[in-house]
């Protein structure tokens, strides 16, 4: 099973309005996951040997996949298979198109997959997606949703997506 993983708003919480991080005075926070979000995500992924991760993040426009992998524990970094190709231009459901391109380029056929993103509008409403609250990031509720998907290949609420409540 594949997890197509966004980073900002998922493993990196969005700053509340008015909060800023200055990369010149706080360089350690530029490429770093929030510990709690990372821990929730990794605890679930490590329970399932068949879980593979593909990064679907704009981070890859400014850093390498190796930098992204270094933000995970080694055990989870080893599950990162790569990144989706970038879509250029304003395209509706661009992240979904990136996922489809990755699946096609890697000859993965009809693999079960789920996207994890903080912006549901990146995907059509019929695809499997777990939507995080960008200010909370990947939390216990999302971990339970991902656990259910990796265990069953479906989303527990009977629809194609989980939206953060």
mmCIF file of C-alpha atoms in Angstrom:
data_model
loop_
_atom_site.group_PDB
_atom_site.id
_atom_site.type_symbol
_atom_site.label_atom_id
_atom_site.label_comp_id
_atom_site.label_asym_id
_atom_site.label_seq_id
_atom_site.Cartn_x
_atom_site.Cartn_y
_atom_site.Cartn_z
ATOM 1 C CA UNK A 1 0.000 0.000 0.000
ATOM 2 C CA UNK A 2 1.226 3.447 -0.868
ATOM 3 C CA UNK A 3 0.912 6.629 1.164
ATOM 4 C CA UNK A 4 1.206 9.823 -0.891
ATOM 5 C CA UNK A 5 2.354 12.262 1.772
ATOM 6 C CA UNK A 6 2.283 16.039 1.801
ATOM 7 C CA UNK A 7 4.472 17.681 4.451
ATOM 8 C CA UNK A 8 3.314 21.244 5.178
ATOM 9 C CA UNK A 9 0.156 21.139 7.248
ATOM 10 C CA UNK A 10 0.713 17.410 7.840
ATOM 11 C CA UNK A 11 4.091 16.730 9.470
ATOM 12 C CA UNK A 12 4.893 20.430 9.679
ATOM 13 C CA UNK A 13 2.148 22.379 11.415
ATOM 14 C CA UNK A 14 1.181 25.667 9.837
ATOM 15 C CA UNK A 15 1.965 28.670 11.980
ATOM 16 C CA UNK A 16 -0.970 30.396 13.536
ATOM 17 C CA UNK A 17 -1.705 33.785 11.971
ATOM 18 C CA UNK A 18 0.872 36.307 13.129
ATOM 19 C CA UNK A 19 3.565 33.723 13.980
ATOM 20 C CA UNK A 20 6.728 33.692 11.906
ATOM 21 C CA UNK A 21 9.904 31.689 11.646
ATOM 22 C CA UNK A 22 12.837 33.648 10.318
ATOM 23 C CA UNK A 23 15.180 31.254 8.466
ATOM 24 C CA UNK A 24 18.111 33.592 9.107
ATOM 25 C CA UNK A 25 17.669 33.525 12.888
ATOM 26 C CA UNK A 26 16.087 30.053 13.226
ATOM 27 C CA UNK A 27 17.715 27.866 10.519
ATOM 28 C CA UNK A 28 17.133 24.626 12.432
ATOM 29 C CA UNK A 29 13.376 24.900 11.860
ATOM 30 C CA UNK A 30 13.515 25.147 8.072
ATOM 31 C CA UNK A 31 13.597 21.408 7.322
ATOM 32 C CA UNK A 32 12.197 19.819 10.444
ATOM 33 C CA UNK A 33 8.998 17.931 11.240
ATOM 34 C CA UNK A 34 6.985 18.556 14.383
ATOM 35 C CA UNK A 35 7.965 15.729 16.714
ATOM 36 C CA UNK A 36 4.420 14.829 17.771
ATOM 37 C CA UNK A 37 3.138 14.709 14.166
ATOM 38 C CA UNK A 38 6.111 12.628 13.043
ATOM 39 C CA UNK A 39 5.704 10.241 15.969
ATOM 40 C CA UNK A 40 2.007 9.621 15.285
ATOM 41 C CA UNK A 41 2.738 9.010 11.602
ATOM 42 C CA UNK A 42 5.754 6.768 12.175
ATOM 43 C CA UNK A 43 4.070 4.667 14.866
ATOM 44 C CA UNK A 44 1.381 3.671 12.372
ATOM 45 C CA UNK A 45 3.645 3.150 9.367
ATOM 46 C CA UNK A 46 6.042 0.940 11.294
ATOM 47 C CA UNK A 47 3.213 -1.488 12.150
ATOM 48 C CA UNK A 48 2.707 -2.313 8.464
ATOM 49 C CA UNK A 49 5.647 -3.762 6.532
ATOM 50 C CA UNK A 50 3.756 -3.278 3.256
ATOM 51 C CA UNK A 51 3.380 0.505 3.738
ATOM 52 C CA UNK A 52 5.439 2.601 1.315
ATOM 53 C CA UNK A 53 5.672 6.382 1.244
ATOM 54 C CA UNK A 54 5.880 8.771 -1.698
ATOM 55 C CA UNK A 55 6.395 12.469 -1.010
ATOM 56 C CA UNK A 56 3.956 14.901 -2.669
ATOM 57 C CA UNK A 57 5.300 18.155 -1.287
ATOM 58 C CA UNK A 58 6.494 21.494 -2.574
ATOM 59 C CA UNK A 59 9.495 20.976 -0.283
ATOM 60 C CA UNK A 60 11.113 19.171 -3.199
ATOM 61 C CA UNK A 61 11.268 22.438 -5.104
ATOM 62 C CA UNK A 62 13.822 23.719 -2.573
ATOM 63 C CA UNK A 63 15.500 20.594 -1.182
ATOM 64 C CA UNK A 64 16.372 17.051 -2.187
ATOM 65 C CA UNK A 65 14.562 13.831 -1.353
ATOM 66 C CA UNK A 66 17.555 12.953 0.864
ATOM 67 C CA UNK A 67 16.918 16.054 2.987
ATOM 68 C CA UNK A 68 13.272 15.022 3.365
ATOM 69 C CA UNK A 69 14.246 11.444 4.252
ATOM 70 C CA UNK A 70 16.656 12.740 6.918
ATOM 71 C CA UNK A 71 13.670 14.214 8.792
ATOM 72 C CA UNK A 72 12.297 10.706 9.411
ATOM 73 C CA UNK A 73 13.705 7.935 11.562
ATOM 74 C CA UNK A 74 15.895 5.570 9.538
ATOM 75 C CA UNK A 75 13.259 2.824 9.608
ATOM 76 C CA UNK A 76 10.647 5.105 8.048
ATOM 77 C CA UNK A 77 13.113 6.860 5.720
ATOM 78 C CA UNK A 78 13.805 3.432 4.216
ATOM 79 C CA UNK A 79 10.108 3.246 3.273
ATOM 80 C CA UNK A 80 10.255 6.508 1.282
ATOM 81 C CA UNK A 81 10.220 5.310 -2.318
ATOM 82 C CA UNK A 82 10.629 8.732 -3.906
ATOM 83 C CA UNK A 83 8.493 11.681 -4.873
ATOM 84 C CA UNK A 84 5.764 12.445 -7.325
ATOM 85 C CA UNK A 85 6.693 14.345 -10.465
ATOM 86 C CA UNK A 86 5.802 18.039 -10.222
ATOM 87 C CA UNK A 87 2.843 19.404 -12.185
ATOM 88 C CA UNK A 88 3.534 22.767 -13.786
ATOM 89 C CA UNK A 89 0.935 25.492 -14.106
ATOM 90 C CA UNK A 90 -2.444 25.926 -12.495
ATOM 91 C CA UNK A 91 -4.216 22.599 -12.908
ATOM 92 C CA UNK A 92 -7.271 21.467 -10.978
ATOM 93 C CA UNK A 93 -6.469 18.523 -8.702
ATOM 94 C CA UNK A 94 -2.758 18.878 -9.444
ATOM 95 C CA UNK A 95 -1.668 16.648 -6.550
ATOM 96 C CA UNK A 96 -3.951 13.890 -7.764
ATOM 97 C CA UNK A 97 -2.415 14.185 -11.236
ATOM 98 C CA UNK A 98 1.043 13.917 -9.659
ATOM 99 C CA UNK A 99 -0.019 10.720 -7.889
ATOM 100 C CA UNK A 100 -1.399 9.255 -11.115
ATOM 101 C CA UNK A 101 1.818 10.183 -12.954
ATOM 102 C CA UNK A 102 3.912 8.457 -10.271
ATOM 103 C CA UNK A 103 1.774 5.319 -10.437
ATOM 104 C CA UNK A 104 2.018 5.227 -14.229
ATOM 105 C CA UNK A 105 5.760 5.974 -14.388
ATOM 106 C CA UNK A 106 6.473 3.238 -11.852
ATOM 107 C CA UNK A 107 4.131 0.667 -13.447
ATOM 108 C CA UNK A 108 2.191 0.192 -10.216
ATOM 109 C CA UNK A 109 -1.158 -0.558 -11.843
ATOM 110 C CA UNK A 110 -4.087 -0.624 -9.437
ATOM 111 C CA UNK A 111 -2.182 -0.452 -6.162
ATOM 112 C CA UNK A 112 -4.155 0.585 -3.102
ATOM 113 C CA UNK A 113 -3.138 4.069 -2.053
ATOM 114 C CA UNK A 114 -4.155 6.930 0.199
ATOM 115 C CA UNK A 115 -3.165 10.580 0.132
ATOM 116 C CA UNK A 116 -2.498 12.564 3.281
ATOM 117 C CA UNK A 117 -2.812 16.307 2.748
ATOM 118 C CA UNK A 118 -4.112 19.377 4.537
ATOM 119 C CA UNK A 119 -5.840 20.652 1.399
ATOM 120 C CA UNK A 120 -8.663 18.434 0.172
ATOM 121 C CA UNK A 121 -9.074 20.521 -3.002
ATOM 122 C CA UNK A 122 -5.829 19.058 -4.359
ATOM 123 C CA UNK A 123 -7.790 15.852 -5.028
ATOM 124 C CA UNK A 124 -11.178 15.010 -6.526
ATOM 125 C CA UNK A 125 -13.770 13.981 -3.928
ATOM 126 C CA UNK A 126 -13.716 10.330 -5.058
ATOM 127 C CA UNK A 127 -10.123 9.465 -4.132
ATOM 128 C CA UNK A 128 -8.907 8.092 -0.789
ATOM 129 C CA UNK A 129 -7.543 11.003 1.234
ATOM 130 C CA UNK A 130 -6.987 11.758 4.877
ATOM 131 C CA UNK A 131 -7.237 15.513 5.372
ATOM 132 C CA UNK A 132 -5.374 17.041 8.300
ATOM 133 C CA UNK A 133 -6.028 20.296 10.112
ATOM 134 C CA UNK A 134 -2.990 22.366 9.070
ATOM 135 C CA UNK A 135 -2.659 23.995 12.500
ATOM 136 C CA UNK A 136 -2.730 20.635 14.318
ATOM 137 C CA UNK A 137 -0.896 18.542 11.737
ATOM 138 C CA UNK A 138 -1.028 14.740 11.701
ATOM 139 C CA UNK A 139 -2.585 13.838 15.035
ATOM 140 C CA UNK A 140 -4.090 10.874 16.880
ATOM 141 C CA UNK A 141 -7.320 11.025 14.851
ATOM 142 C CA UNK A 142 -5.355 10.941 11.589
ATOM 143 C CA UNK A 143 -3.201 8.118 12.940
ATOM 144 C CA UNK A 144 -6.318 6.063 13.626
ATOM 145 C CA UNK A 145 -7.593 6.793 10.121
ATOM 146 C CA UNK A 146 -4.297 5.750 8.532
ATOM 147 C CA UNK A 147 -4.115 2.641 10.696
ATOM 148 C CA UNK A 148 -7.580 1.594 9.539
ATOM 149 C CA UNK A 149 -6.687 2.176 5.897
ATOM 150 C CA UNK A 150 -3.431 0.219 6.098
ATOM 151 C CA UNK A 151 -5.229 -2.628 7.876
ATOM 152 C CA UNK A 152 -8.260 -2.823 5.568
ATOM 153 C CA UNK A 153 -7.475 -0.979 2.322
ATOM 154 C CA UNK A 154 -10.527 1.240 2.840
ATOM 155 C CA UNK A 155 -11.466 4.306 4.838
ATOM 156 C CA UNK A 156 -13.598 3.635 7.911
ATOM 157 C CA UNK A 157 -16.274 6.259 7.346
ATOM 158 C CA UNK A 158 -17.626 4.599 4.216
ATOM 159 C CA UNK A 159 -16.612 7.478 1.961
ATOM 160 C CA UNK A 160 -13.478 8.111 -0.007
ATOM 161 C CA UNK A 161 -12.031 10.719 2.319
ATOM 162 C CA UNK A 162 -11.597 11.709 5.909
ATOM 163 C CA UNK A 163 -11.861 15.391 6.603
ATOM 164 C CA UNK A 164 -10.617 16.657 9.892
ATOM 165 C CA UNK A 165 -13.539 17.286 12.261
#
